[in-house]
Amino acid sequence: ASVRGALVSAKELVIVVGMFLGFLFGYIFSSIDTVGWRWMVAISGAFALVMAVGINFIPQSPRFLVLKAVRDRSGGSERLIAEAMDATKFFRRATSLEEVRDEVETMRSEVEASIGTEVAKWSDPFKYPRPLIVGCGLVLLQQITGQPSVLYFATNIFKSAGFGSAAALSSLGVGFVKLLATLFTVWRIDQYGRRLLLFIGIGMMTVALALIGTAF
């Protein structure tokens, strides 16, 4: 629980690293006429291939397996618990068998206490409107502001602003700043809290979008 915020932010960090690499390779191959974009796509395909192959060696989440075991009605719960223990050993590595067993049993107790043994219905989230509105609202506002589009067309925006041949390098700078901001968030989110960092991010995004809107 003490590192929950950092773990959640780690996913965003991986995404931002991917975006930064995209800007980096875009800058590297932007000077190659005609076939430069093919190299960009080829490198992206290579990363995708590595992910597709690597994911086959990663077991399913131990908690997901425990959840399936708790809800199982076909007599396969023990098999699922054994798979959960193997998965926990994979992720923990140095953890002893006894510690793995205790952790899986703790997961099982928490799952049974928090959600029971019944499968959730699609309508269950609507019983909690306030968290649903907050969660959906954050995602909606993140997209509807248009800031993802600014990232997608950053190079063209910089070209329109007169950066010329330095547009791709400027886009790389944007990706680098985003990477630094995400690294800081992962490092300090459990100290400052998500709410404060969210307000700071919204404020900075508002100013930046206002400047872009005014300039263009």
PDB file of C-alpha atoms in Angstrom:
ATOM      1  CA  ALA A   1       0.000   0.000   0.000  1.00  0.00           C
ATOM      2  CA  SER A   2       2.907   2.355   0.685  1.00  0.00           C
ATOM      3  CA  VAL A   3       3.971   2.252  -2.974  1.00  0.00           C
ATOM      4  CA  ARG A   4       0.541   1.901  -4.572  1.00  0.00           C
ATOM      5  CA  GLY A   5       0.719   5.288  -6.282  1.00  0.00           C
ATOM      6  CA  ALA A   6       4.164   4.558  -7.699  1.00  0.00           C
ATOM      7  CA  LEU A   7       3.034   1.180  -9.027  1.00  0.00           C
ATOM      8  CA  VAL A   8       0.007   2.723 -10.737  1.00  0.00           C
ATOM      9  CA  SER A   9       2.158   5.488 -12.219  1.00  0.00           C
ATOM     10  CA  ALA A  10       4.708   2.955 -13.460  1.00  0.00           C
ATOM     11  CA  LYS A  11       2.325   1.995 -16.272  1.00  0.00           C
ATOM     12  CA  GLU A  12       2.183   5.605 -17.423  1.00  0.00           C
ATOM     13  CA  LEU A  13       5.978   5.780 -17.183  1.00  0.00           C
ATOM     14  CA  VAL A  14       6.362   2.849 -19.583  1.00  0.00           C
ATOM     15  CA  ILE A  15       3.939   4.523 -22.013  1.00  0.00           C
ATOM     16  CA  VAL A  16       5.859   7.806 -21.843  1.00  0.00           C
ATOM     17  CA  VAL A  17       9.177   6.010 -22.402  1.00  0.00           C
ATOM     18  CA  GLY A  18       7.636   4.491 -25.532  1.00  0.00           C
ATOM     19  CA  MET A  19       6.495   7.934 -26.692  1.00  0.00           C
ATOM     20  CA  PHE A  20       9.960   9.379 -26.062  1.00  0.00           C
ATOM     21  CA  LEU A  21      11.550   6.577 -28.093  1.00  0.00           C
ATOM     22  CA  GLY A  22       9.040   7.273 -30.858  1.00  0.00           C
ATOM     23  CA  PHE A  23      10.061  10.949 -30.938  1.00  0.00           C
ATOM     24  CA  LEU A  24      13.728   9.909 -30.793  1.00  0.00           C
ATOM     25  CA  PHE A  25      13.540   7.570 -33.772  1.00  0.00           C
ATOM     26  CA  GLY A  26      11.380  10.091 -35.597  1.00  0.00           C
ATOM     27  CA  TYR A  27      14.156  12.652 -35.163  1.00  0.00           C
ATOM     28  CA  ILE A  28      16.863  10.177 -36.206  1.00  0.00           C
ATOM     29  CA  PHE A  29      15.101   9.137 -39.413  1.00  0.00           C
ATOM     30  CA  SER A  30      13.455  12.455 -40.267  1.00  0.00           C
ATOM     31  CA  SER A  31      16.431  13.430 -42.416  1.00  0.00           C
ATOM     32  CA  ILE A  32      16.137  10.327 -44.603  1.00  0.00           C
ATOM     33  CA  ASP A  33      14.000  11.127 -47.628  1.00  0.00           C
ATOM     34  CA  THR A  34      11.399   8.688 -48.971  1.00  0.00           C
ATOM     35  CA  VAL A  35      12.279   5.659 -46.817  1.00  0.00           C
ATOM     36  CA  GLY A  36      12.724   7.349 -43.432  1.00  0.00           C
ATOM     37  CA  TRP A  37       9.160   6.643 -42.334  1.00  0.00           C
ATOM     38  CA  ARG A  38       9.606   2.968 -43.270  1.00  0.00           C
ATOM     39  CA  TRP A  39      12.472   2.677 -40.802  1.00  0.00           C
ATOM     40  CA  MET A  40      10.290   4.271 -38.113  1.00  0.00           C
ATOM     41  CA  VAL A  41       7.529   1.716 -38.699  1.00  0.00           C
ATOM     42  CA  ALA A  42      10.016  -1.178 -38.888  1.00  0.00           C
ATOM     43  CA  ILE A  43      11.545  -0.307 -35.516  1.00  0.00           C
ATOM     44  CA  SER A  44       8.083   0.008 -33.959  1.00  0.00           C
ATOM     45  CA  GLY A  45       7.259  -3.418 -35.382  1.00  0.00           C
ATOM     46  CA  ALA A  46      10.430  -4.855 -33.836  1.00  0.00           C
ATOM     47  CA  PHE A  47       9.417  -3.591 -30.376  1.00  0.00           C
ATOM     48  CA  ALA A  48       5.929  -5.010 -30.882  1.00  0.00           C
ATOM     49  CA  LEU A  49       7.416  -8.378 -31.834  1.00  0.00           C
ATOM     50  CA  VAL A  50       9.578  -8.421 -28.709  1.00  0.00           C
ATOM     51  CA  MET A  51       6.485  -7.702 -26.613  1.00  0.00           C
ATOM     52  CA  ALA A  52       4.443 -10.410 -28.365  1.00  0.00           C
ATOM     53  CA  VAL A  53       7.152 -13.009 -27.772  1.00  0.00           C
ATOM     54  CA  GLY A  54       7.983 -11.885 -24.233  1.00  0.00           C
ATOM     55  CA  ILE A  55       4.396 -11.909 -22.983  1.00  0.00           C
ATOM     56  CA  ASN A  56       4.248 -15.668 -23.611  1.00  0.00           C
ATOM     57  CA  PHE A  57       6.796 -16.180 -20.843  1.00  0.00           C
ATOM     58  CA  ILE A  58       4.859 -14.120 -18.284  1.00  0.00           C
ATOM     59  CA  PRO A  59       2.291 -16.011 -16.179  1.00  0.00           C
ATOM     60  CA  GLN A  60      -1.125 -14.631 -15.392  1.00  0.00           C
ATOM     61  CA  SER A  61      -1.572 -12.392 -12.373  1.00  0.00           C
ATOM     62  CA  PRO A  62      -1.648 -14.393  -9.123  1.00  0.00           C
ATOM     63  CA  ARG A  63      -4.579 -12.323  -7.865  1.00  0.00           C
ATOM     64  CA  PHE A  64      -6.521 -12.982 -11.076  1.00  0.00           C
ATOM     65  CA  LEU A  65      -5.917 -16.722 -10.684  1.00  0.00           C
ATOM     66  CA  VAL A  66      -7.022 -16.563  -7.042  1.00  0.00           C
ATOM     67  CA  LEU A  67     -10.151 -14.680  -8.126  1.00  0.00           C
ATOM     68  CA  LYS A  68     -10.952 -17.443 -10.649  1.00  0.00           C
ATOM     69  CA  ALA A  69     -10.338 -20.066  -7.966  1.00  0.00           C
ATOM     70  CA  VAL A  70     -12.711 -18.366  -5.528  1.00  0.00           C
ATOM     71  CA  ARG A  71     -15.451 -18.190  -8.150  1.00  0.00           C
ATOM     72  CA  ASP A  72     -14.813 -21.641  -9.605  1.00  0.00           C
ATOM     73  CA  ARG A  73     -17.760 -24.046  -9.615  1.00  0.00           C
ATOM     74  CA  SER A  74     -16.245 -26.846 -11.701  1.00  0.00           C
ATOM     75  CA  GLY A  75     -13.848 -28.276  -9.137  1.00  0.00           C
ATOM     76  CA  GLY A  76     -10.710 -26.694 -10.540  1.00  0.00           C
ATOM     77  CA  SER A  77     -10.021 -24.297  -7.697  1.00  0.00           C
ATOM     78  CA  GLU A  78      -7.037 -26.244  -6.346  1.00  0.00           C
ATOM     79  CA  ARG A  79      -5.409 -26.233  -9.781  1.00  0.00           C
ATOM     80  CA  LEU A  80      -5.932 -22.477 -10.036  1.00  0.00           C
ATOM     81  CA  ILE A  81      -4.457 -21.960  -6.567  1.00  0.00           C
ATOM     82  CA  ALA A  82      -1.419 -24.023  -7.597  1.00  0.00           C
ATOM     83  CA  GLU A  83      -1.048 -21.840 -10.709  1.00  0.00           C
ATOM     84  CA  ALA A  84      -1.327 -18.742  -8.512  1.00  0.00           C
ATOM     85  CA  MET A  85       1.477 -20.048  -6.314  1.00  0.00           C
ATOM     86  CA  ASP A  86       3.671 -20.729  -9.357  1.00  0.00           C
ATOM     87  CA  ALA A  87       2.945 -17.235 -10.667  1.00  0.00           C
ATOM     88  CA  THR A  88       3.781 -15.696  -7.284  1.00  0.00           C
ATOM     89  CA  LYS A  89       7.069 -17.627  -7.205  1.00  0.00           C
ATOM     90  CA  PHE A  90       7.831 -16.295 -10.690  1.00  0.00           C
ATOM     91  CA  PHE A  91       7.294 -12.662  -9.676  1.00  0.00           C
ATOM     92  CA  ARG A  92       8.865 -12.939  -6.223  1.00  0.00           C
ATOM     93  CA  ARG A  93      11.776 -15.201  -7.266  1.00  0.00           C
ATOM     94  CA  ALA A  94      13.716 -15.286  -4.000  1.00  0.00           C
ATOM     95  CA  THR A  95      10.627 -15.824  -1.840  1.00  0.00           C
ATOM     96  CA  SER A  96      10.442 -19.168  -0.018  1.00  0.00           C
ATOM     97  CA  LEU A  97       7.624 -21.671  -0.657  1.00  0.00           C
ATOM     98  CA  GLU A  98       6.140 -20.963   2.765  1.00  0.00           C
ATOM     99  CA  GLU A  99       6.028 -17.218   2.115  1.00  0.00           C
ATOM    100  CA  VAL A 100       4.447 -17.843  -1.286  1.00  0.00           C
ATOM    101  CA  ARG A 101       1.776 -20.043   0.281  1.00  0.00           C
ATOM    102  CA  ASP A 102       1.043 -17.434   2.958  1.00  0.00           C
ATOM    103  CA  GLU A 103       0.793 -14.651   0.364  1.00  0.00           C
ATOM    104  CA  VAL A 104      -1.608 -16.639  -1.817  1.00  0.00           C
ATOM    105  CA  GLU A 105      -3.769 -17.478   1.190  1.00  0.00           C
ATOM    106  CA  THR A 106      -3.823 -13.799   2.118  1.00  0.00           C
ATOM    107  CA  MET A 107      -4.956 -12.968  -1.428  1.00  0.00           C
ATOM    108  CA  ARG A 108      -7.653 -15.596  -1.170  1.00  0.00           C
ATOM    109  CA  SER A 109      -8.957 -14.188   2.124  1.00  0.00           C
ATOM    110  CA  GLU A 110      -8.949 -10.631   0.776  1.00  0.00           C
ATOM    111  CA  VAL A 111     -10.759 -11.643  -2.415  1.00  0.00           C
ATOM    112  CA  GLU A 112     -13.407 -13.594  -0.535  1.00  0.00           C
ATOM    113  CA  ALA A 113     -13.912 -10.712   1.907  1.00  0.00           C
ATOM    114  CA  SER A 114     -14.022  -7.922  -0.678  1.00  0.00           C
ATOM    115  CA  ILE A 115     -16.031  -9.336  -3.561  1.00  0.00           C
ATOM    116  CA  GLY A 116     -17.448 -12.644  -2.421  1.00  0.00           C
ATOM    117  CA  THR A 117     -17.871 -15.613  -4.706  1.00  0.00           C
ATOM    118  CA  GLU A 118     -20.459 -14.182  -7.123  1.00  0.00           C
ATOM    119  CA  VAL A 119     -19.536 -12.858 -10.548  1.00  0.00           C
ATOM    120  CA  ALA A 120     -20.028  -9.095 -10.817  1.00  0.00           C
ATOM    121  CA  LYS A 121     -22.761  -7.836 -13.130  1.00  0.00           C
ATOM    122  CA  TRP A 122     -22.185  -5.187 -15.786  1.00  0.00           C
ATOM    123  CA  SER A 123     -24.651  -2.933 -13.991  1.00  0.00           C
ATOM    124  CA  ASP A 124     -22.857  -3.062 -10.604  1.00  0.00           C
ATOM    125  CA  PRO A 125     -20.639   0.010 -11.254  1.00  0.00           C
ATOM    126  CA  PHE A 126     -23.763   2.165 -11.659  1.00  0.00           C
ATOM    127  CA  LYS A 127     -24.573   1.538  -7.996  1.00  0.00           C
ATOM    128  CA  TYR A 128     -21.626   3.809  -7.153  1.00  0.00           C
ATOM    129  CA  PRO A 129     -22.233   6.888  -9.337  1.00  0.00           C
ATOM    130  CA  ARG A 130     -19.752   9.275  -7.712  1.00  0.00           C
ATOM    131  CA  PRO A 131     -16.583   7.142  -8.177  1.00  0.00           C
ATOM    132  CA  LEU A 132     -17.829   6.216 -11.652  1.00  0.00           C
ATOM    133  CA  ILE A 133     -18.275   9.868 -12.642  1.00  0.00           C
ATOM    134  CA  VAL A 134     -14.868  10.821 -11.214  1.00  0.00           C
ATOM    135  CA  GLY A 135     -13.074   7.979 -12.995  1.00  0.00           C
ATOM    136  CA  CYS A 136     -14.810   8.429 -16.352  1.00  0.00           C
ATOM    137  CA  GLY A 137     -14.579  12.216 -16.050  1.00  0.00           C
ATOM    138  CA  LEU A 138     -10.799  12.151 -15.637  1.00  0.00           C
ATOM    139  CA  VAL A 139     -10.369   9.975 -18.723  1.00  0.00           C
ATOM    140  CA  LEU A 140     -12.870  12.047 -20.730  1.00  0.00           C
ATOM    141  CA  LEU A 141     -11.292  15.379 -19.819  1.00  0.00           C
ATOM    142  CA  GLN A 142      -7.814  14.014 -20.564  1.00  0.00           C
ATOM    143  CA  GLN A 143      -8.864  13.236 -24.133  1.00  0.00           C
ATOM    144  CA  ILE A 144     -11.400  15.982 -24.853  1.00  0.00           C
ATOM    145  CA  THR A 145      -8.880  18.731 -24.069  1.00  0.00           C
ATOM    146  CA  GLY A 146      -7.006  17.757 -27.215  1.00  0.00           C
ATOM    147  CA  GLN A 147      -3.598  17.437 -25.550  1.00  0.00           C
ATOM    148  CA  PRO A 148      -2.980  13.951 -27.049  1.00  0.00           C
ATOM    149  CA  SER A 149      -3.464  15.472 -30.501  1.00  0.00           C
ATOM    150  CA  VAL A 150      -0.808  18.076 -29.701  1.00  0.00           C
ATOM    151  CA  LEU A 151       1.638  15.240 -29.021  1.00  0.00           C
ATOM    152  CA  TYR A 152       0.641  13.363 -32.174  1.00  0.00           C
ATOM    153  CA  PHE A 153       1.173  16.427 -34.380  1.00  0.00           C
ATOM    154  CA  ALA A 154       3.953  18.068 -32.363  1.00  0.00           C
ATOM    155  CA  THR A 155       6.397  18.056 -35.279  1.00  0.00           C
ATOM    156  CA  ASN A 156       3.899  19.698 -37.643  1.00  0.00           C
ATOM    157  CA  ILE A 157       3.008  22.274 -35.001  1.00  0.00           C
ATOM    158  CA  PHE A 158       6.660  23.188 -34.558  1.00  0.00           C
ATOM    159  CA  LYS A 159       7.063  23.432 -38.338  1.00  0.00           C
ATOM    160  CA  SER A 160       4.088  25.795 -38.496  1.00  0.00           C
ATOM    161  CA  ALA A 161       5.673  27.835 -35.717  1.00  0.00           C
ATOM    162  CA  GLY A 162       8.762  28.343 -37.863  1.00  0.00           C
ATOM    163  CA  PHE A 163      11.154  25.796 -36.391  1.00  0.00           C
ATOM    164  CA  GLY A 164      11.808  24.263 -39.822  1.00  0.00           C
ATOM    165  CA  SER A 165      14.357  21.460 -39.768  1.00  0.00           C
ATOM    166  CA  ALA A 166      14.552  21.671 -35.964  1.00  0.00           C
ATOM    167  CA  ALA A 167      10.882  20.667 -35.599  1.00  0.00           C
ATOM    168  CA  ALA A 168      11.658  16.971 -35.044  1.00  0.00           C
ATOM    169  CA  LEU A 169      14.304  17.857 -32.449  1.00  0.00           C
ATOM    170  CA  SER A 170      11.816  20.152 -30.701  1.00  0.00           C
ATOM    171  CA  SER A 171       9.297  17.274 -30.585  1.00  0.00           C
ATOM    172  CA  LEU A 172      11.984  15.137 -29.005  1.00  0.00           C
ATOM    173  CA  GLY A 173      12.375  17.850 -26.375  1.00  0.00           C
ATOM    174  CA  VAL A 174       8.648  17.682 -25.640  1.00  0.00           C
ATOM    175  CA  GLY A 175       8.909  13.929 -25.180  1.00  0.00           C
ATOM    176  CA  PHE A 176      11.912  14.368 -22.888  1.00  0.00           C
ATOM    177  CA  VAL A 177      10.107  16.909 -20.689  1.00  0.00           C
ATOM    178  CA  LYS A 178       7.088  14.596 -20.470  1.00  0.00           C
ATOM    179  CA  LEU A 179       9.408  11.752 -19.471  1.00  0.00           C
ATOM    180  CA  LEU A 180      11.028  13.861 -16.731  1.00  0.00           C
ATOM    181  CA  ALA A 181       7.616  14.917 -15.396  1.00  0.00           C
ATOM    182  CA  THR A 182       6.455  11.295 -15.286  1.00  0.00           C
ATOM    183  CA  LEU A 183       9.653  10.178 -13.542  1.00  0.00           C
ATOM    184  CA  PHE A 184       9.116  12.852 -10.895  1.00  0.00           C
ATOM    185  CA  THR A 185       5.506  11.734 -10.459  1.00  0.00           C
ATOM    186  CA  VAL A 186       6.475   8.082  -9.964  1.00  0.00           C
ATOM    187  CA  TRP A 187       9.159   9.171  -7.492  1.00  0.00           C
ATOM    188  CA  ARG A 188       7.041  11.537  -5.413  1.00  0.00           C
ATOM    189  CA  ILE A 189       3.390  10.597  -5.922  1.00  0.00           C
ATOM    190  CA  ASP A 190       3.129   8.772  -2.590  1.00  0.00           C
ATOM    191  CA  GLN A 191       4.613  11.820  -0.826  1.00  0.00           C
ATOM    192  CA  TYR A 192       2.549  14.610  -2.401  1.00  0.00           C
ATOM    193  CA  GLY A 193      -0.576  12.634  -3.302  1.00  0.00           C
ATOM    194  CA  ARG A 194      -2.325  12.206  -6.624  1.00  0.00           C
ATOM    195  CA  ARG A 195      -4.767  15.068  -6.067  1.00  0.00           C
ATOM    196  CA  LEU A 196      -2.092  17.786  -5.737  1.00  0.00           C
ATOM    197  CA  LEU A 197      -0.093  16.507  -8.706  1.00  0.00           C
ATOM    198  CA  LEU A 198      -3.288  16.273 -10.759  1.00  0.00           C
ATOM    199  CA  PHE A 199      -4.154  19.920 -10.043  1.00  0.00           C
ATOM    200  CA  ILE A 200      -0.609  21.017 -10.933  1.00  0.00           C
ATOM    201  CA  GLY A 201      -0.746  19.045 -14.179  1.00  0.00           C
ATOM    202  CA  ILE A 202      -4.181  20.433 -15.086  1.00  0.00           C
ATOM    203  CA  GLY A 203      -2.994  23.988 -14.428  1.00  0.00           C
ATOM    204  CA  MET A 204       0.100  23.615 -16.594  1.00  0.00           C
ATOM    205  CA  MET A 205      -1.881  21.894 -19.356  1.00  0.00           C
ATOM    206  CA  THR A 206      -4.472  24.692 -19.328  1.00  0.00           C
ATOM    207  CA  VAL A 207      -1.806  27.373 -19.752  1.00  0.00           C
ATOM    208  CA  ALA A 208      -0.021  25.422 -22.508  1.00  0.00           C
ATOM    209  CA  LEU A 209      -3.214  24.752 -24.482  1.00  0.00           C
ATOM    210  CA  ALA A 210      -4.256  28.398 -24.109  1.00  0.00           C
ATOM    211  CA  LEU A 211      -0.913  29.529 -25.540  1.00  0.00           C
ATOM    212  CA  ILE A 212      -1.207  27.113 -28.473  1.00  0.00           C
ATOM    213  CA  GLY A 213      -4.779  28.193 -29.135  1.00  0.00           C
ATOM    214  CA  THR A 214      -3.795  31.856 -29.072  1.00  0.00           C
ATOM    215  CA  ALA A 215      -0.726  31.389 -31.273  1.00  0.00           C
ATOM    216  CA  PHE A 216      -2.528  29.394 -33.964  1.00  0.00           C
TER     217      PHE A 216
END
